[in-house]
Amino acid sequence: MRFLWFLYLICLAWSMHYLVSPQWSGSGKYPRRYEMNRLNILVVSACSLLLYTSKVQAEDGLGSEPDMGTVSELMTSSGETGALSDMPELVEVKIRHGDSLYDLAKWSNTQIDIIENLNGVDTHDQLAVGGGLLLPMTKIEQAEFHTKRMAALAQRRDGYLKRYGGLNRLKSHEVKQGQTVWRIARESGGVPLWLVQSYNPNLDLSRVQVGQTIVIPIIGASASVNDLDIEEEKDMEPAVDGVLDEGEFDEESGC
């Protein structure tokens, strides 16, 4: 840049010299200054164009690699980073006891027909507990989904406990070979599986292994199977190799 400015000043001085000096050409017809005017103008114009181009490149950052720190700051200040984080992505959500398509749509802030089209399901279909559904959610919506889901489960649990005499105590049970969570819950007062799930939020009841410990809520002072309107027991195959059959979770016990 400095060299171009230096060259520009030299050309400008050279032009001024021929404009003010009364030197004559060899023919003697025209002063030399008139013969040099066109050349001077071209040289000065070329230097001016180079200077202008260099200035534009310096302002726009052309010809040099952008500073990633500066780019990041600009993106943050302009909201580009936030826009990228707000882009929805398909997230697989595992179905738990008590979940419905309507609830999942409400918690994920997604229309039911979108969930149906993404997963090939219908509102009249029974959701397979332990299976997964794809839901389009942003990072923020994913966190809100978990919060809404737990809040809805807590509200349903509180209403159930109030209806059936409250929580008597919590019992820890170690799963044994051949046991099913459905049978364990029935033998512990007939509590519904969604209620068992609410006390074991980090446990996948459809894949419980032998030796795992689950928490079973004991409801009321004198709860019984008849008091809780449990369906008639169905013949079910015991767990194979300690893994509970997912098919037994297709129907929910209790209210």
PDB file of C-alpha atoms in Angstrom:
ATOM      1  CA  MET A   1       0.000   0.000   0.000  1.00  0.00           C
ATOM      2  CA  ARG A   2       2.790   2.462   0.873  1.00  0.00           C
ATOM      3  CA  PHE A   3       4.590   1.661  -2.391  1.00  0.00           C
ATOM      4  CA  LEU A   4       1.457   2.459  -4.395  1.00  0.00           C
ATOM      5  CA  TRP A   5       1.064   5.785  -2.631  1.00  0.00           C
ATOM      6  CA  PHE A   6       4.725   6.580  -3.328  1.00  0.00           C
ATOM      7  CA  LEU A   7       4.306   5.701  -7.020  1.00  0.00           C
ATOM      8  CA  TYR A   8       1.147   7.791  -7.178  1.00  0.00           C
ATOM      9  CA  LEU A   9       2.936  10.866  -5.796  1.00  0.00           C
ATOM     10  CA  ILE A  10       5.817  10.470  -8.279  1.00  0.00           C
ATOM     11  CA  CYS A  11       3.415  10.249 -11.226  1.00  0.00           C
ATOM     12  CA  LEU A  12       1.462  13.218  -9.969  1.00  0.00           C
ATOM     13  CA  ALA A  13       4.634  15.307  -9.621  1.00  0.00           C
ATOM     14  CA  TRP A  14       5.763  14.211 -13.083  1.00  0.00           C
ATOM     15  CA  SER A  15       2.430  15.275 -14.539  1.00  0.00           C
ATOM     16  CA  MET A  16       2.516  18.658 -12.852  1.00  0.00           C
ATOM     17  CA  HIS A  17       6.070  19.201 -14.148  1.00  0.00           C
ATOM     18  CA  TYR A  18       4.999  18.774 -17.764  1.00  0.00           C
ATOM     19  CA  LEU A  19       1.898  20.851 -17.274  1.00  0.00           C
ATOM     20  CA  VAL A  20       3.799  23.910 -15.978  1.00  0.00           C
ATOM     21  CA  SER A  21       7.088  23.610 -17.981  1.00  0.00           C
ATOM     22  CA  PRO A  22       7.018  25.471 -21.368  1.00  0.00           C
ATOM     23  CA  GLN A  23       9.142  22.896 -23.235  1.00  0.00           C
ATOM     24  CA  TRP A  24       8.650  22.496 -26.988  1.00  0.00           C
ATOM     25  CA  SER A  25       8.542  19.379 -29.041  1.00  0.00           C
ATOM     26  CA  GLY A  26      11.081  18.603 -31.720  1.00  0.00           C
ATOM     27  CA  SER A  27       8.640  19.714 -34.434  1.00  0.00           C
ATOM     28  CA  GLY A  28       8.222  23.071 -32.789  1.00  0.00           C
ATOM     29  CA  LYS A  29       4.461  23.064 -33.490  1.00  0.00           C
ATOM     30  CA  TYR A  30       3.094  22.067 -30.083  1.00  0.00           C
ATOM     31  CA  PRO A  31       4.447  22.421 -26.571  1.00  0.00           C
ATOM     32  CA  ARG A  32       5.684  19.120 -25.152  1.00  0.00           C
ATOM     33  CA  ARG A  33       3.246  19.424 -22.274  1.00  0.00           C
ATOM     34  CA  TYR A  34       0.367  18.813 -24.671  1.00  0.00           C
ATOM     35  CA  GLU A  35       2.071  15.757 -26.109  1.00  0.00           C
ATOM     36  CA  MET A  36       2.510  14.262 -22.618  1.00  0.00           C
ATOM     37  CA  ASN A  37      -0.936  15.080 -21.249  1.00  0.00           C
ATOM     38  CA  ARG A  38      -2.565  11.848 -22.444  1.00  0.00           C
ATOM     39  CA  LEU A  39       0.252   9.678 -21.072  1.00  0.00           C
ATOM     40  CA  ASN A  40       0.204  11.510 -17.748  1.00  0.00           C
ATOM     41  CA  ILE A  41      -3.527  11.121 -17.397  1.00  0.00           C
ATOM     42  CA  LEU A  42      -3.328   7.385 -18.106  1.00  0.00           C
ATOM     43  CA  VAL A  43      -0.531   6.845 -15.565  1.00  0.00           C
ATOM     44  CA  VAL A  44      -2.234   8.854 -12.844  1.00  0.00           C
ATOM     45  CA  SER A  45      -5.576   7.129 -13.527  1.00  0.00           C
ATOM     46  CA  ALA A  46      -3.963   3.678 -13.344  1.00  0.00           C
ATOM     47  CA  CYS A  47      -2.310   4.481 -10.006  1.00  0.00           C
ATOM     48  CA  SER A  48      -5.578   5.860  -8.660  1.00  0.00           C
ATOM     49  CA  LEU A  49      -7.399   2.676  -9.702  1.00  0.00           C
ATOM     50  CA  LEU A  50      -4.786   0.497  -7.987  1.00  0.00           C
ATOM     51  CA  LEU A  51      -5.037   2.540  -4.820  1.00  0.00           C
ATOM     52  CA  TYR A  52      -8.829   2.351  -4.800  1.00  0.00           C
ATOM     53  CA  THR A  53      -8.818  -1.415  -5.413  1.00  0.00           C
ATOM     54  CA  SER A  54      -6.319  -1.989  -2.614  1.00  0.00           C
ATOM     55  CA  LYS A  55      -8.412   0.078  -0.253  1.00  0.00           C
ATOM     56  CA  VAL A  56     -11.586  -1.896  -1.057  1.00  0.00           C
ATOM     57  CA  GLN A  57      -9.759  -5.183  -0.556  1.00  0.00           C
ATOM     58  CA  ALA A  58      -8.419  -4.035   2.797  1.00  0.00           C
ATOM     59  CA  GLU A  59     -11.885  -2.994   3.966  1.00  0.00           C
ATOM     60  CA  ASP A  60     -13.637  -6.162   2.778  1.00  0.00           C
ATOM     61  CA  GLY A  61     -10.883  -8.494   3.941  1.00  0.00           C
ATOM     62  CA  LEU A  62     -10.344  -9.910   0.437  1.00  0.00           C
ATOM     63  CA  GLY A  63      -7.147 -11.791  -0.204  1.00  0.00           C
ATOM     64  CA  SER A  64      -6.720 -12.796   3.430  1.00  0.00           C
ATOM     65  CA  GLU A  65      -8.195 -15.606   5.509  1.00  0.00           C
ATOM     66  CA  PRO A  66     -10.893 -14.515   7.954  1.00  0.00           C
ATOM     67  CA  ASP A  67     -10.201 -14.518  11.631  1.00  0.00           C
ATOM     68  CA  MET A  68     -12.301 -17.370  13.052  1.00  0.00           C
ATOM     69  CA  GLY A  69     -12.589 -15.571  16.354  1.00  0.00           C
ATOM     70  CA  THR A  70     -13.963 -12.518  14.605  1.00  0.00           C
ATOM     71  CA  VAL A  71     -16.354 -14.629  12.553  1.00  0.00           C
ATOM     72  CA  SER A  72     -17.608 -16.339  15.698  1.00  0.00           C
ATOM     73  CA  GLU A  73     -18.164 -12.995  17.398  1.00  0.00           C
ATOM     74  CA  LEU A  74     -20.025 -11.659  14.376  1.00  0.00           C
ATOM     75  CA  MET A  75     -22.202 -14.759  14.208  1.00  0.00           C
ATOM     76  CA  THR A  76     -22.995 -14.488  17.885  1.00  0.00           C
ATOM     77  CA  SER A  77     -23.766 -10.780  17.675  1.00  0.00           C
ATOM     78  CA  SER A  78     -25.937 -11.241  14.592  1.00  0.00           C
ATOM     79  CA  GLY A  79     -27.794 -14.209  16.073  1.00  0.00           C
ATOM     80  CA  GLU A  80     -26.520 -16.765  13.533  1.00  0.00           C
ATOM     81  CA  THR A  81     -25.287 -19.143  16.242  1.00  0.00           C
ATOM     82  CA  GLY A  82     -28.644 -18.987  17.977  1.00  0.00           C
ATOM     83  CA  ALA A  83     -30.407 -19.662  14.685  1.00  0.00           C
ATOM     84  CA  LEU A  84     -28.339 -22.813  14.147  1.00  0.00           C
ATOM     85  CA  SER A  85     -29.098 -24.077  17.649  1.00  0.00           C
ATOM     86  CA  ASP A  86     -32.814 -23.460  17.027  1.00  0.00           C
ATOM     87  CA  MET A  87     -32.865 -25.806  14.045  1.00  0.00           C
ATOM     88  CA  PRO A  88     -35.019 -28.871  14.872  1.00  0.00           C
ATOM     89  CA  GLU A  89     -33.535 -32.352  14.642  1.00  0.00           C
ATOM     90  CA  LEU A  90     -35.139 -35.772  14.719  1.00  0.00           C
ATOM     91  CA  VAL A  91     -34.867 -37.245  18.203  1.00  0.00           C
ATOM     92  CA  GLU A  92     -35.928 -40.774  19.096  1.00  0.00           C
ATOM     93  CA  VAL A  93     -38.051 -40.810  22.221  1.00  0.00           C
ATOM     94  CA  LYS A  94     -38.646 -44.099  24.018  1.00  0.00           C
ATOM     95  CA  ILE A  95     -42.267 -44.865  24.836  1.00  0.00           C
ATOM     96  CA  ARG A  96     -43.060 -45.304  28.528  1.00  0.00           C
ATOM     97  CA  HIS A  97     -46.134 -46.608  30.314  1.00  0.00           C
ATOM     98  CA  GLY A  98     -48.923 -44.058  30.234  1.00  0.00           C
ATOM     99  CA  ASP A  99     -47.591 -42.164  27.192  1.00  0.00           C
ATOM    100  CA  SER A 100     -50.042 -41.202  24.466  1.00  0.00           C
ATOM    101  CA  LEU A 101     -49.557 -39.671  21.049  1.00  0.00           C
ATOM    102  CA  TYR A 102     -51.441 -36.603  22.217  1.00  0.00           C
ATOM    103  CA  ASP A 103     -49.143 -36.154  25.225  1.00  0.00           C
ATOM    104  CA  LEU A 104     -45.990 -36.624  23.161  1.00  0.00           C
ATOM    105  CA  ALA A 105     -47.181 -34.024  20.651  1.00  0.00           C
ATOM    106  CA  LYS A 106     -47.988 -31.564  23.433  1.00  0.00           C
ATOM    107  CA  TRP A 107     -44.692 -32.059  25.268  1.00  0.00           C
ATOM    108  CA  SER A 108     -42.615 -31.744  22.081  1.00  0.00           C
ATOM    109  CA  ASN A 109     -44.635 -28.820  20.695  1.00  0.00           C
ATOM    110  CA  THR A 110     -45.279 -30.828  17.517  1.00  0.00           C
ATOM    111  CA  GLN A 111     -48.460 -31.420  15.572  1.00  0.00           C
ATOM    112  CA  ILE A 112     -49.867 -34.930  15.831  1.00  0.00           C
ATOM    113  CA  ASP A 113     -50.078 -35.389  12.053  1.00  0.00           C
ATOM    114  CA  ILE A 114     -46.356 -34.652  11.743  1.00  0.00           C
ATOM    115  CA  ILE A 115     -45.562 -37.403  14.262  1.00  0.00           C
ATOM    116  CA  GLU A 116     -47.907 -39.774  12.439  1.00  0.00           C
ATOM    117  CA  ASN A 117     -46.241 -39.128   9.077  1.00  0.00           C
ATOM    118  CA  LEU A 118     -42.720 -39.448  10.477  1.00  0.00           C
ATOM    119  CA  ASN A 119     -43.393 -42.741  12.240  1.00  0.00           C
ATOM    120  CA  GLY A 120     -46.178 -44.326  10.206  1.00  0.00           C
ATOM    121  CA  VAL A 121     -48.543 -44.467  13.195  1.00  0.00           C
ATOM    122  CA  ASP A 122     -52.120 -43.412  13.786  1.00  0.00           C
ATOM    123  CA  THR A 123     -53.833 -41.819  16.760  1.00  0.00           C
ATOM    124  CA  HIS A 124     -55.895 -44.989  17.130  1.00  0.00           C
ATOM    125  CA  ASP A 125     -52.803 -47.213  17.271  1.00  0.00           C
ATOM    126  CA  GLN A 126     -51.601 -48.441  20.642  1.00  0.00           C
ATOM    127  CA  LEU A 127     -48.065 -47.269  21.323  1.00  0.00           C
ATOM    128  CA  ALA A 128     -45.638 -50.099  22.003  1.00  0.00           C
ATOM    129  CA  VAL A 129     -43.990 -49.518  25.349  1.00  0.00           C
ATOM    130  CA  GLY A 130     -40.232 -49.750  24.982  1.00  0.00           C
ATOM    131  CA  GLY A 131     -40.398 -48.735  21.326  1.00  0.00           C
ATOM    132  CA  GLY A 132     -39.315 -45.393  19.935  1.00  0.00           C
ATOM    133  CA  LEU A 133     -40.885 -42.506  18.077  1.00  0.00           C
ATOM    134  CA  LEU A 134     -39.076 -39.803  16.105  1.00  0.00           C
ATOM    135  CA  LEU A 135     -39.936 -36.275  17.163  1.00  0.00           C
ATOM    136  CA  PRO A 136     -38.579 -33.060  15.572  1.00  0.00           C
ATOM    137  CA  MET A 137     -37.243 -30.886  18.394  1.00  0.00           C
ATOM    138  CA  THR A 138     -34.658 -28.187  18.926  1.00  0.00           C
ATOM    139  CA  LYS A 139     -32.148 -28.383  21.764  1.00  0.00           C
ATOM    140  CA  ILE A 140     -34.340 -26.146  23.889  1.00  0.00           C
ATOM    141  CA  GLU A 141     -37.463 -28.174  23.095  1.00  0.00           C
ATOM    142  CA  GLN A 142     -35.677 -31.389  24.062  1.00  0.00           C
ATOM    143  CA  ALA A 143     -34.977 -30.021  27.539  1.00  0.00           C
ATOM    144  CA  GLU A 144     -38.534 -28.711  27.810  1.00  0.00           C
ATOM    145  CA  PHE A 145     -39.889 -32.092  26.668  1.00  0.00           C
ATOM    146  CA  HIS A 146     -38.207 -33.885  29.566  1.00  0.00           C
ATOM    147  CA  THR A 147     -39.415 -31.265  32.051  1.00  0.00           C
ATOM    148  CA  LYS A 148     -43.012 -31.386  30.788  1.00  0.00           C
ATOM    149  CA  ARG A 149     -43.018 -35.173  30.747  1.00  0.00           C
ATOM    150  CA  MET A 150     -41.828 -35.456  34.340  1.00  0.00           C
ATOM    151  CA  ALA A 151     -44.250 -32.742  35.492  1.00  0.00           C
ATOM    152  CA  ALA A 152     -47.196 -34.523  33.841  1.00  0.00           C
ATOM    153  CA  LEU A 153     -46.161 -37.834  35.381  1.00  0.00           C
ATOM    154  CA  ALA A 154     -45.835 -36.257  38.837  1.00  0.00           C
ATOM    155  CA  GLN A 155     -49.270 -34.672  38.503  1.00  0.00           C
ATOM    156  CA  ARG A 156     -50.844 -37.959  37.462  1.00  0.00           C
ATOM    157  CA  ARG A 157     -49.073 -39.784  40.295  1.00  0.00           C
ATOM    158  CA  ASP A 158     -50.256 -37.278  42.906  1.00  0.00           C
ATOM    159  CA  GLY A 159     -53.838 -37.593  41.717  1.00  0.00           C
ATOM    160  CA  TYR A 160     -53.641 -41.395  41.795  1.00  0.00           C
ATOM    161  CA  LEU A 161     -52.154 -41.494  45.302  1.00  0.00           C
ATOM    162  CA  LYS A 162     -54.782 -39.085  46.592  1.00  0.00           C
ATOM    163  CA  ARG A 163     -57.513 -41.223  45.096  1.00  0.00           C
ATOM    164  CA  TYR A 164     -56.283 -44.500  46.599  1.00  0.00           C
ATOM    165  CA  GLY A 165     -55.229 -43.520  50.085  1.00  0.00           C
ATOM    166  CA  GLY A 166     -51.767 -42.087  49.536  1.00  0.00           C
ATOM    167  CA  LEU A 167     -48.291 -43.623  49.532  1.00  0.00           C
ATOM    168  CA  ASN A 168     -47.727 -46.106  52.324  1.00  0.00           C
ATOM    169  CA  ARG A 169     -44.064 -46.862  51.656  1.00  0.00           C
ATOM    170  CA  LEU A 170     -41.499 -47.648  48.973  1.00  0.00           C
ATOM    171  CA  LYS A 171     -40.205 -51.197  48.645  1.00  0.00           C
ATOM    172  CA  SER A 172     -37.008 -52.207  46.903  1.00  0.00           C
ATOM    173  CA  HIS A 173     -37.244 -55.450  44.977  1.00  0.00           C
ATOM    174  CA  GLU A 174     -34.438 -57.386  43.315  1.00  0.00           C
ATOM    175  CA  VAL A 175     -35.560 -59.013  40.081  1.00  0.00           C
ATOM    176  CA  LYS A 176     -35.200 -62.793  40.088  1.00  0.00           C
ATOM    177  CA  GLN A 177     -35.060 -65.295  37.254  1.00  0.00           C
ATOM    178  CA  GLY A 178     -38.472 -65.755  35.629  1.00  0.00           C
ATOM    179  CA  GLN A 179     -40.061 -62.678  37.228  1.00  0.00           C
ATOM    180  CA  THR A 180     -41.845 -59.968  35.293  1.00  0.00           C
ATOM    181  CA  VAL A 181     -42.384 -56.380  36.403  1.00  0.00           C
ATOM    182  CA  TRP A 182     -46.097 -56.841  35.762  1.00  0.00           C
ATOM    183  CA  ARG A 183     -46.253 -59.762  38.207  1.00  0.00           C
ATOM    184  CA  ILE A 184     -44.043 -58.003  40.753  1.00  0.00           C
ATOM    185  CA  ALA A 185     -46.320 -54.956  40.678  1.00  0.00           C
ATOM    186  CA  ARG A 186     -49.432 -57.133  41.015  1.00  0.00           C
ATOM    187  CA  GLU A 187     -48.048 -59.039  43.978  1.00  0.00           C
ATOM    188  CA  SER A 188     -47.128 -55.719  45.610  1.00  0.00           C
ATOM    189  CA  GLY A 189     -50.692 -54.450  45.781  1.00  0.00           C
ATOM    190  CA  GLY A 190     -51.547 -54.270  42.121  1.00  0.00           C
ATOM    191  CA  VAL A 191     -49.949 -50.903  41.342  1.00  0.00           C
ATOM    192  CA  PRO A 192     -50.074 -49.897  37.648  1.00  0.00           C
ATOM    193  CA  LEU A 193     -46.870 -50.073  35.672  1.00  0.00           C
ATOM    194  CA  TRP A 194     -46.860 -46.363  34.815  1.00  0.00           C
ATOM    195  CA  LEU A 195     -46.747 -45.663  38.571  1.00  0.00           C
ATOM    196  CA  VAL A 196     -43.833 -48.076  38.976  1.00  0.00           C
ATOM    197  CA  GLN A 197     -42.117 -46.250  36.094  1.00  0.00           C
ATOM    198  CA  SER A 198     -42.583 -42.910  37.855  1.00  0.00           C
ATOM    199  CA  TYR A 199     -40.499 -44.167  40.783  1.00  0.00           C
ATOM    200  CA  ASN A 200     -37.877 -45.622  38.443  1.00  0.00           C
ATOM    201  CA  PRO A 201     -37.415 -42.785  35.900  1.00  0.00           C
ATOM    202  CA  ASN A 202     -33.966 -43.918  34.760  1.00  0.00           C
ATOM    203  CA  LEU A 203     -34.902 -47.575  34.399  1.00  0.00           C
ATOM    204  CA  ASP A 204     -36.229 -49.141  31.210  1.00  0.00           C
ATOM    205  CA  LEU A 205     -38.888 -51.487  32.558  1.00  0.00           C
ATOM    206  CA  SER A 206     -39.114 -53.236  29.195  1.00  0.00           C
ATOM    207  CA  ARG A 207     -35.491 -54.432  29.496  1.00  0.00           C
ATOM    208  CA  VAL A 208     -35.072 -55.204  33.192  1.00  0.00           C
ATOM    209  CA  GLN A 209     -32.300 -57.707  33.910  1.00  0.00           C
ATOM    210  CA  VAL A 210     -32.079 -60.353  36.628  1.00  0.00           C
ATOM    211  CA  GLY A 211     -30.389 -58.858  39.687  1.00  0.00           C
ATOM    212  CA  GLN A 212     -31.549 -55.298  39.037  1.00  0.00           C
ATOM    213  CA  THR A 213     -33.351 -53.477  41.833  1.00  0.00           C
ATOM    214  CA  ILE A 214     -36.621 -51.695  41.180  1.00  0.00           C
ATOM    215  CA  VAL A 215     -38.602 -49.483  43.533  1.00  0.00           C
ATOM    216  CA  ILE A 216     -42.215 -50.552  44.089  1.00  0.00           C
ATOM    217  CA  PRO A 217     -44.687 -48.090  45.699  1.00  0.00           C
ATOM    218  CA  ILE A 218     -47.062 -49.585  48.253  1.00  0.00           C
ATOM    219  CA  ILE A 219     -50.345 -47.728  48.099  1.00  0.00           C
ATOM    220  CA  GLY A 220     -52.706 -47.085  51.057  1.00  0.00           C
ATOM    221  CA  ALA A 221     -52.922 -48.788  54.434  1.00  0.00           C
ATOM    222  CA  SER A 222     -54.943 -51.757  53.205  1.00  0.00           C
ATOM    223  CA  ALA A 223     -54.719 -51.688  49.404  1.00  0.00           C
ATOM    224  CA  SER A 224     -55.803 -54.798  47.578  1.00  0.00           C
ATOM    225  CA  VAL A 225     -56.068 -56.008  44.014  1.00  0.00           C
ATOM    226  CA  ASN A 226     -59.848 -55.584  43.986  1.00  0.00           C
ATOM    227  CA  ASP A 227     -59.629 -52.036  45.405  1.00  0.00           C
ATOM    228  CA  LEU A 228     -57.406 -50.961  42.515  1.00  0.00           C
ATOM    229  CA  ASP A 229     -59.546 -52.523  39.797  1.00  0.00           C
ATOM    230  CA  ILE A 230     -56.713 -54.617  38.349  1.00  0.00           C
ATOM    231  CA  GLU A 231     -57.571 -56.648  35.269  1.00  0.00           C
ATOM    232  CA  GLU A 232     -57.716 -60.409  35.495  1.00  0.00           C
ATOM    233  CA  GLU A 233     -54.260 -61.951  35.397  1.00  0.00           C
ATOM    234  CA  LYS A 234     -53.283 -63.259  31.999  1.00  0.00           C
ATOM    235  CA  ASP A 235     -51.020 -66.154  31.239  1.00  0.00           C
ATOM    236  CA  MET A 236     -47.596 -64.755  30.397  1.00  0.00           C
ATOM    237  CA  GLU A 237     -44.318 -66.390  29.582  1.00  0.00           C
ATOM    238  CA  PRO A 238     -41.582 -65.823  32.157  1.00  0.00           C
ATOM    239  CA  ALA A 239     -38.490 -63.837  31.301  1.00  0.00           C
ATOM    240  CA  VAL A 240     -35.896 -65.603  29.178  1.00  0.00           C
ATOM    241  CA  ASP A 241     -32.270 -65.275  30.274  1.00  0.00           C
ATOM    242  CA  GLY A 242     -33.308 -62.621  32.732  1.00  0.00           C
ATOM    243  CA  VAL A 243     -34.689 -60.226  30.082  1.00  0.00           C
ATOM    244  CA  LEU A 244     -38.356 -59.393  30.445  1.00  0.00           C
ATOM    245  CA  ASP A 245     -40.475 -59.937  27.367  1.00  0.00           C
ATOM    246  CA  GLU A 246     -41.453 -56.571  25.889  1.00  0.00           C
ATOM    247  CA  GLY A 247     -44.771 -57.996  24.780  1.00  0.00           C
ATOM    248  CA  GLU A 248     -46.077 -58.002  28.325  1.00  0.00           C
ATOM    249  CA  PHE A 249     -45.916 -54.221  28.395  1.00  0.00           C
ATOM    250  CA  ASP A 250     -48.413 -53.730  25.608  1.00  0.00           C
ATOM    251  CA  GLU A 251     -51.260 -53.434  28.106  1.00  0.00           C
ATOM    252  CA  GLU A 252     -51.206 -51.196  31.127  1.00  0.00           C
ATOM    253  CA  SER A 253     -52.469 -52.423  34.452  1.00  0.00           C
ATOM    254  CA  GLY A 254     -54.430 -50.308  36.853  1.00  0.00           C
ATOM    255  CA  CYS A 255     -56.161 -46.999  36.305  1.00  0.00           C
TER     256      CYS A 255
END
